[in-house]
């Protein structure tokens, strides 16, 4: 499992690696929320996640001497970050719809709403 997110198990920098991952996840969550805050559509979340995945690839390369141009690790970073950015987007959009249009919608979960009929 250790080699899944990082290219090697060597080095005493496990804590720094975890911090970088958590910062990446937090940034993805905030990027999704920011898109929802601006009332933009979901495709912009995907664009921001592509850019964030590239930045994470660079951090892995710069800090941990990982490969810069690895399709496998880029896709892994992208998919993982997309989960967090989508969750942030849906969470914020649900709260927007329920709070701004309270006479039309009610919350069904943290990530969805339905009509009040």
Coordinates of C-alpha atoms in Angstrom, one line a residue, residues 3-96:
X3 CA 4.1 2.2 -2.9
X4 CA 0.7 3.1 -4.3
X5 CA 0.8 6.9 -3.7
X6 CA 4.6 7.2 -3.6
X7 CA 7.2 5.8 -5.9
X8 CA 9.4 4.3 -3.2
X9 CA 9.3 3.4 0.5
X10 CA 12.7 4.8 1.2
X11 CA 13.3 7.9 3.3
X12 CA 12.3 9.2 6.7
X13 CA 9.9 11.7 5.1
X14 CA 6.7 9.8 5.7
X15 CA 5.2 12.6 7.8
X16 CA 5.9 15.2 5.1
X17 CA 4.4 12.9 2.5
X18 CA 1.2 12.6 4.5
X19 CA 1.1 16.3 5.0
X20 CA 1.5 16.9 1.3
X21 CA -1.4 14.4 0.6
X22 CA -3.6 16.1 3.1
X23 CA -2.8 19.5 1.7
X24 CA -3.7 18.2 -1.8
X25 CA -7.0 16.7 -0.6
X26 CA -7.8 19.9 1.3
X27 CA -7.0 22.0 -1.8
X28 CA -9.2 19.9 -4.0
X29 CA -12.1 20.2 -1.5
X30 CA -11.6 24.0 -1.5
X31 CA -11.4 24.2 -5.3
X32 CA -14.7 22.3 -5.6
X33 CA -16.3 24.7 -3.1
X34 CA -14.9 27.7 -4.8
X35 CA -16.4 26.7 -8.1
X36 CA -19.8 26.2 -6.4
X37 CA -19.4 29.6 -4.7
X38 CA -19.1 31.3 -8.0
X39 CA -22.2 29.4 -9.3
X40 CA -20.1 27.9 -12.1
X41 CA -20.7 24.5 -13.7
X42 CA -19.1 21.2 -12.8
X43 CA -16.7 21.0 -15.8
X44 CA -14.7 23.8 -14.2
X45 CA -14.1 21.5 -11.2
X46 CA -12.6 19.0 -13.6
X47 CA -10.3 21.6 -15.2
X48 CA -9.1 22.8 -11.7
X49 CA -8.5 19.2 -10.7
X50 CA -6.4 18.5 -13.8
X51 CA -4.3 21.5 -12.8
X52 CA -4.1 20.5 -9.2
X53 CA -3.1 16.9 -10.1
X54 CA -0.2 18.4 -12.2
X55 CA 0.8 20.5 -9.2
X56 CA 0.8 17.4 -7.0
X57 CA 2.9 15.5 -9.6
X58 CA 5.4 18.4 -9.4
X59 CA 5.5 18.3 -5.6
X60 CA 6.1 14.5 -5.7
X61 CA 8.9 15.1 -8.1
X62 CA 10.4 18.1 -6.3
X63 CA 10.1 16.9 -2.7
X64 CA 10.4 13.1 -3.0
X65 CA 12.3 12.6 -6.3
X66 CA 9.4 10.9 -8.0
X67 CA 8.9 10.7 -11.7
X68 CA 7.5 14.0 -13.2
X69 CA 5.9 12.6 -16.2
X70 CA 4.3 9.4 -15.0
X71 CA 0.8 8.7 -16.5
X72 CA 0.0 6.2 -13.8
X73 CA 0.7 8.5 -10.9
X74 CA -0.9 11.4 -12.6
X75 CA -4.2 9.5 -13.2
X76 CA -4.0 8.2 -9.6
X77 CA -3.6 11.7 -8.3
X78 CA -6.3 13.1 -10.6
X79 CA -8.9 10.5 -9.7
X80 CA -8.2 10.8 -6.0
X81 CA -8.3 14.6 -6.1
X82 CA -11.4 14.5 -8.2
X83 CA -13.3 12.6 -5.5
X84 CA -12.5 15.4 -3.0
X85 CA -13.2 18.3 -5.4
X86 CA -16.5 16.7 -6.4
X87 CA -17.5 16.2 -2.8
X88 CA -16.6 19.9 -2.0
X89 CA -18.6 21.1 -5.0
X90 CA -21.7 19.0 -4.2
X91 CA -21.6 19.8 -0.5
X92 CA -21.5 23.6 -1.2
X93 CA -24.0 23.5 -4.1
X94 CA -26.5 21.5 -1.9
X95 CA -26.2 24.1 0.8
X96 CA -26.6 26.9 -1.7

